[in-house]
PDB file of C-alpha atoms in Angstrom:
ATOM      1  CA  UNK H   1     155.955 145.931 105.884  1.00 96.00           C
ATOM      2  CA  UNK H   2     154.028 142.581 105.247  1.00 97.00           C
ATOM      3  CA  UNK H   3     154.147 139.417 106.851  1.00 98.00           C
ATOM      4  CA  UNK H   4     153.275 135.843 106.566  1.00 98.00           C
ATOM      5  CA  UNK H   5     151.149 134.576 109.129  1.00 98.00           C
ATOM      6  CA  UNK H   6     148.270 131.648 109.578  1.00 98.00           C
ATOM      7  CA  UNK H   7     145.245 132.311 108.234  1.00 98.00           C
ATOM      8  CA  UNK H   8     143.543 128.744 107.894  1.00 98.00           C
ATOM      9  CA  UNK H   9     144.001 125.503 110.161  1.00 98.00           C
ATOM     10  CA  UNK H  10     142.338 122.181 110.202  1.00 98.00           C
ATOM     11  CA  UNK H  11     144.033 120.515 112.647  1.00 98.00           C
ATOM     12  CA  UNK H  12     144.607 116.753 113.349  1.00 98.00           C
ATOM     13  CA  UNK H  13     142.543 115.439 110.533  1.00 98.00           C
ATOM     14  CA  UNK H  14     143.069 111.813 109.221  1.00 98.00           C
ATOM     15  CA  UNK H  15     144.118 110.957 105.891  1.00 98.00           C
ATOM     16  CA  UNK H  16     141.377 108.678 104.584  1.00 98.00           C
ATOM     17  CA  UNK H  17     143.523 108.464 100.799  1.00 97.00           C
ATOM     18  CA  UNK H  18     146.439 108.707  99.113  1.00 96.00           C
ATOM     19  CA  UNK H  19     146.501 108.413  95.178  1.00 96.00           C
ATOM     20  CA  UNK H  20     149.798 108.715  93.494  1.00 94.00           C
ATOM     21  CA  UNK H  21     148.227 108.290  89.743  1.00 93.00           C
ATOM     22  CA  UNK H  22     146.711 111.981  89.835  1.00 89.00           C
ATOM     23  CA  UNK H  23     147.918 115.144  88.925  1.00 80.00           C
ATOM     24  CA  UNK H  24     148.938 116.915  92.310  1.00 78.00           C
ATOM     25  CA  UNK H  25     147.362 118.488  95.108  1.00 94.00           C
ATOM     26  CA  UNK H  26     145.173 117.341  98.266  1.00 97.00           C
ATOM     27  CA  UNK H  27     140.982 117.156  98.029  1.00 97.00           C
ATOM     28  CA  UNK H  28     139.866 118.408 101.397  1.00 98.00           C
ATOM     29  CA  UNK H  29     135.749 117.689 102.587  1.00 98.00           C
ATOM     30  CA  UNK H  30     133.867 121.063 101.588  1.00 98.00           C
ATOM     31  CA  UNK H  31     132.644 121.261 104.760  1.00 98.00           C
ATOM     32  CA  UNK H  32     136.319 121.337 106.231  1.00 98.00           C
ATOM     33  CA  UNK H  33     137.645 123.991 103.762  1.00 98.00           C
ATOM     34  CA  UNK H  34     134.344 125.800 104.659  1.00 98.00           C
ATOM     35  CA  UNK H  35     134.870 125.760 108.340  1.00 98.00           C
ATOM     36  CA  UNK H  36     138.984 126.828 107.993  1.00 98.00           C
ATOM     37  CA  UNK H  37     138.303 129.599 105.590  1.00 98.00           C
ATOM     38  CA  UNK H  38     139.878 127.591 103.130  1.00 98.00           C
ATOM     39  CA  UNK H  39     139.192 127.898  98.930  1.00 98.00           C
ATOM     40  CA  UNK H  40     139.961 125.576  96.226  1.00 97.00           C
ATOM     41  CA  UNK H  41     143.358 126.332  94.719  1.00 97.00           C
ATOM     42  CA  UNK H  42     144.583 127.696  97.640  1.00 98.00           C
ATOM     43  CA  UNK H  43     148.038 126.899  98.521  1.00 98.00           C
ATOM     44  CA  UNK H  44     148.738 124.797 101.772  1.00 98.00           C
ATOM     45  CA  UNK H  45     151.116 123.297 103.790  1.00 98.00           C
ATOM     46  CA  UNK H  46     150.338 119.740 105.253  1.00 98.00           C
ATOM     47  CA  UNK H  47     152.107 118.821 108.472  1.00 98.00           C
ATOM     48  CA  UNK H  48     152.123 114.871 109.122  1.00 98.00           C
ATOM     49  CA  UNK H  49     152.037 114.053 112.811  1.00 98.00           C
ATOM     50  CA  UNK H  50     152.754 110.558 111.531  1.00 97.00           C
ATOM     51  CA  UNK H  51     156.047 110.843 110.461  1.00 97.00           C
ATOM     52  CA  UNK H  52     157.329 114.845 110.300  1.00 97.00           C
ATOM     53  CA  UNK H  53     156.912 114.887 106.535  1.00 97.00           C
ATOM     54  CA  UNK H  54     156.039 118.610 105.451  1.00 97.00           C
ATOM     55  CA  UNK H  55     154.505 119.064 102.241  1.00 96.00           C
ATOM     56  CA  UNK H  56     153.230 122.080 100.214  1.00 97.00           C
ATOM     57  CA  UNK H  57     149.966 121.418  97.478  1.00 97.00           C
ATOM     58  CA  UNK H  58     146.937 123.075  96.544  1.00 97.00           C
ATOM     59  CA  UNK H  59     143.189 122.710  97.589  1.00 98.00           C
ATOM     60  CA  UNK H  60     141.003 120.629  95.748  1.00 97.00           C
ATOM     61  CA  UNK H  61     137.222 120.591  96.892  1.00 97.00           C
ATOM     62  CA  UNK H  62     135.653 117.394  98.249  1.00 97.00           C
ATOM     63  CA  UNK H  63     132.502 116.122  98.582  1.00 97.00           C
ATOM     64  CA  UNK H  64     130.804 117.592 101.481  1.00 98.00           C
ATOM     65  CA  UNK H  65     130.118 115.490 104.702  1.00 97.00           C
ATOM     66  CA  UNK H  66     132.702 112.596 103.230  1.00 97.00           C
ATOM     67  CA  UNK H  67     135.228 113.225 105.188  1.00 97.00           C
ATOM     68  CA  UNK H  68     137.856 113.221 102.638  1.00 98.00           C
ATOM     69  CA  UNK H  69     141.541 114.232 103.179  1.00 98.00           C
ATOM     70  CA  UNK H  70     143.144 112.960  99.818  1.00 98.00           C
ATOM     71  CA  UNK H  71     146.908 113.442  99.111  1.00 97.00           C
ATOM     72  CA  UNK H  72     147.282 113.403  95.441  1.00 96.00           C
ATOM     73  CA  UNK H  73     150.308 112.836  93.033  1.00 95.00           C
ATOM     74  CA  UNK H  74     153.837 112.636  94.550  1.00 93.00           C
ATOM     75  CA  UNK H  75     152.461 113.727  98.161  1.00 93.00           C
ATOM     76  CA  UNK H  76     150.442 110.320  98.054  1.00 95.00           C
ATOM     77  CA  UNK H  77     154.367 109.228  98.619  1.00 95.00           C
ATOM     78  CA  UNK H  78     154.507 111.329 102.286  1.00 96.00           C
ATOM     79  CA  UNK H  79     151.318 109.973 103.520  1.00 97.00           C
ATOM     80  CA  UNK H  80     149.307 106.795 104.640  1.00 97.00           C
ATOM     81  CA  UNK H  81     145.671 106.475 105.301  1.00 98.00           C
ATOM     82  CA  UNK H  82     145.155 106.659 108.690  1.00 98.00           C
ATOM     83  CA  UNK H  83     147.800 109.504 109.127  1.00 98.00           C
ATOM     84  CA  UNK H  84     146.743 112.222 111.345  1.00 98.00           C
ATOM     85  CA  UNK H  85     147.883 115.668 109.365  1.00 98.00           C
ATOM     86  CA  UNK H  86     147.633 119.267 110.055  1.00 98.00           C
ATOM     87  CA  UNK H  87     146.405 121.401 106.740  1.00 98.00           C
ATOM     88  CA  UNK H  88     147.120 125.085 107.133  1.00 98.00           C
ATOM     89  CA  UNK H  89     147.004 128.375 104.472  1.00 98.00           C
ATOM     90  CA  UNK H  90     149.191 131.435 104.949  1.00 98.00           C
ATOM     91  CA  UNK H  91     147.941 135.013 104.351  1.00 98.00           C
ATOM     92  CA  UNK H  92     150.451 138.317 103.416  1.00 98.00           C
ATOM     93  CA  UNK H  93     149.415 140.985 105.688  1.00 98.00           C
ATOM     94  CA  UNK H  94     150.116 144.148 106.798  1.00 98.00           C
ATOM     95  CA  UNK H  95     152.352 144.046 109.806  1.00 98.00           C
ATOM     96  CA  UNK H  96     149.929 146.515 112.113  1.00 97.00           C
ATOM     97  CA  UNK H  97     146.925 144.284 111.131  1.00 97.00           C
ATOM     98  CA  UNK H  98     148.970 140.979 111.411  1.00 98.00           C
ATOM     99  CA  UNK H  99     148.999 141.805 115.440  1.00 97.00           C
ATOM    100  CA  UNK H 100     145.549 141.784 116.085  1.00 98.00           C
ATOM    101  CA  UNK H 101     144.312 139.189 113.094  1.00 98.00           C
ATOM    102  CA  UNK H 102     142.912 135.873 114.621  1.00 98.00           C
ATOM    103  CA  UNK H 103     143.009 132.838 112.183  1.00 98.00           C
ATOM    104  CA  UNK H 104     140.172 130.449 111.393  1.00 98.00           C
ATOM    105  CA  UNK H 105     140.905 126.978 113.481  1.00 98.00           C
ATOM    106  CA  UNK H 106     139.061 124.078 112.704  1.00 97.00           C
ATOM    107  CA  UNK H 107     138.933 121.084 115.261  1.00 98.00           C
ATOM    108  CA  UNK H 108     137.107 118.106 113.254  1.00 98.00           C
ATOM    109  CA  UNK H 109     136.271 114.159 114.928  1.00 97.00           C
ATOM    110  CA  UNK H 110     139.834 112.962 114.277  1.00 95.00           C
ATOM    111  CA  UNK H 111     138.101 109.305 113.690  1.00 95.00           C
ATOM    112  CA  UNK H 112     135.200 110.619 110.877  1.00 97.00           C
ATOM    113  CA  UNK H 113     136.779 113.817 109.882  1.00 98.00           C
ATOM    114  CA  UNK H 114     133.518 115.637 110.638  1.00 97.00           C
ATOM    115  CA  UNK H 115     132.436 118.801 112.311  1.00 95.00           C
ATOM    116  CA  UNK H 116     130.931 118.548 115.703  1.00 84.00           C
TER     117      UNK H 116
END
């Protein structure tokens, strides 16, 4: 049997744009997606502590050390700048190996975004 379980977390990270004239997805800080086991194309689910809007995108690399959490396309809609979200990627797994799997948690400066 397989299960769905986290895999990837960057949590409480602040929306620094939102730009509803581009295609779709979210552009995440390489150094972020780096640090939360995170790769581009990767599907995620972005949690807004804001206002309890869940949305579901892909990963677009960012520059490194910019500190950029972008919502793109109709997600720009969900978000503001200055929005603290939660990013996290889901794994399948094998149920046996799902029990003793830890996840890769990231903890960035919720003011700059960056890595301390």
């Amino acid at each position: 049997m397989k299960v769905q379980v986290v895999k990837s977390k960057i949590h409480r990270v602040k929306v620094t744009q939102a730009d509803l004239n581009y295609i779709g997805s979210i552009t995440i800080d390489e150094d972020l997606m780096d640090a939360s086991n995170l790769i581009e194309g990767e599907k995620v689910q972005i949690v807004n502590i804001n206002n309890g809007e869940r949305i579901e995108t892909y990963v677009i690399k960012g520059d490194r050390k910019s500190g950029v959490i972008c919502l793109n396309g109709p997600a720009a809609r969900k978000v503001a700048p200055g929005d603290l979200v939660i990013i996290i990627g889901y794994a399948y797994m094998d149920f046996e190996d799902a029990k003793s799997f830890k996840p890769q948690l990231c903890f960035p400066n919720e003011e700059t975004n960056m890595l301390d």
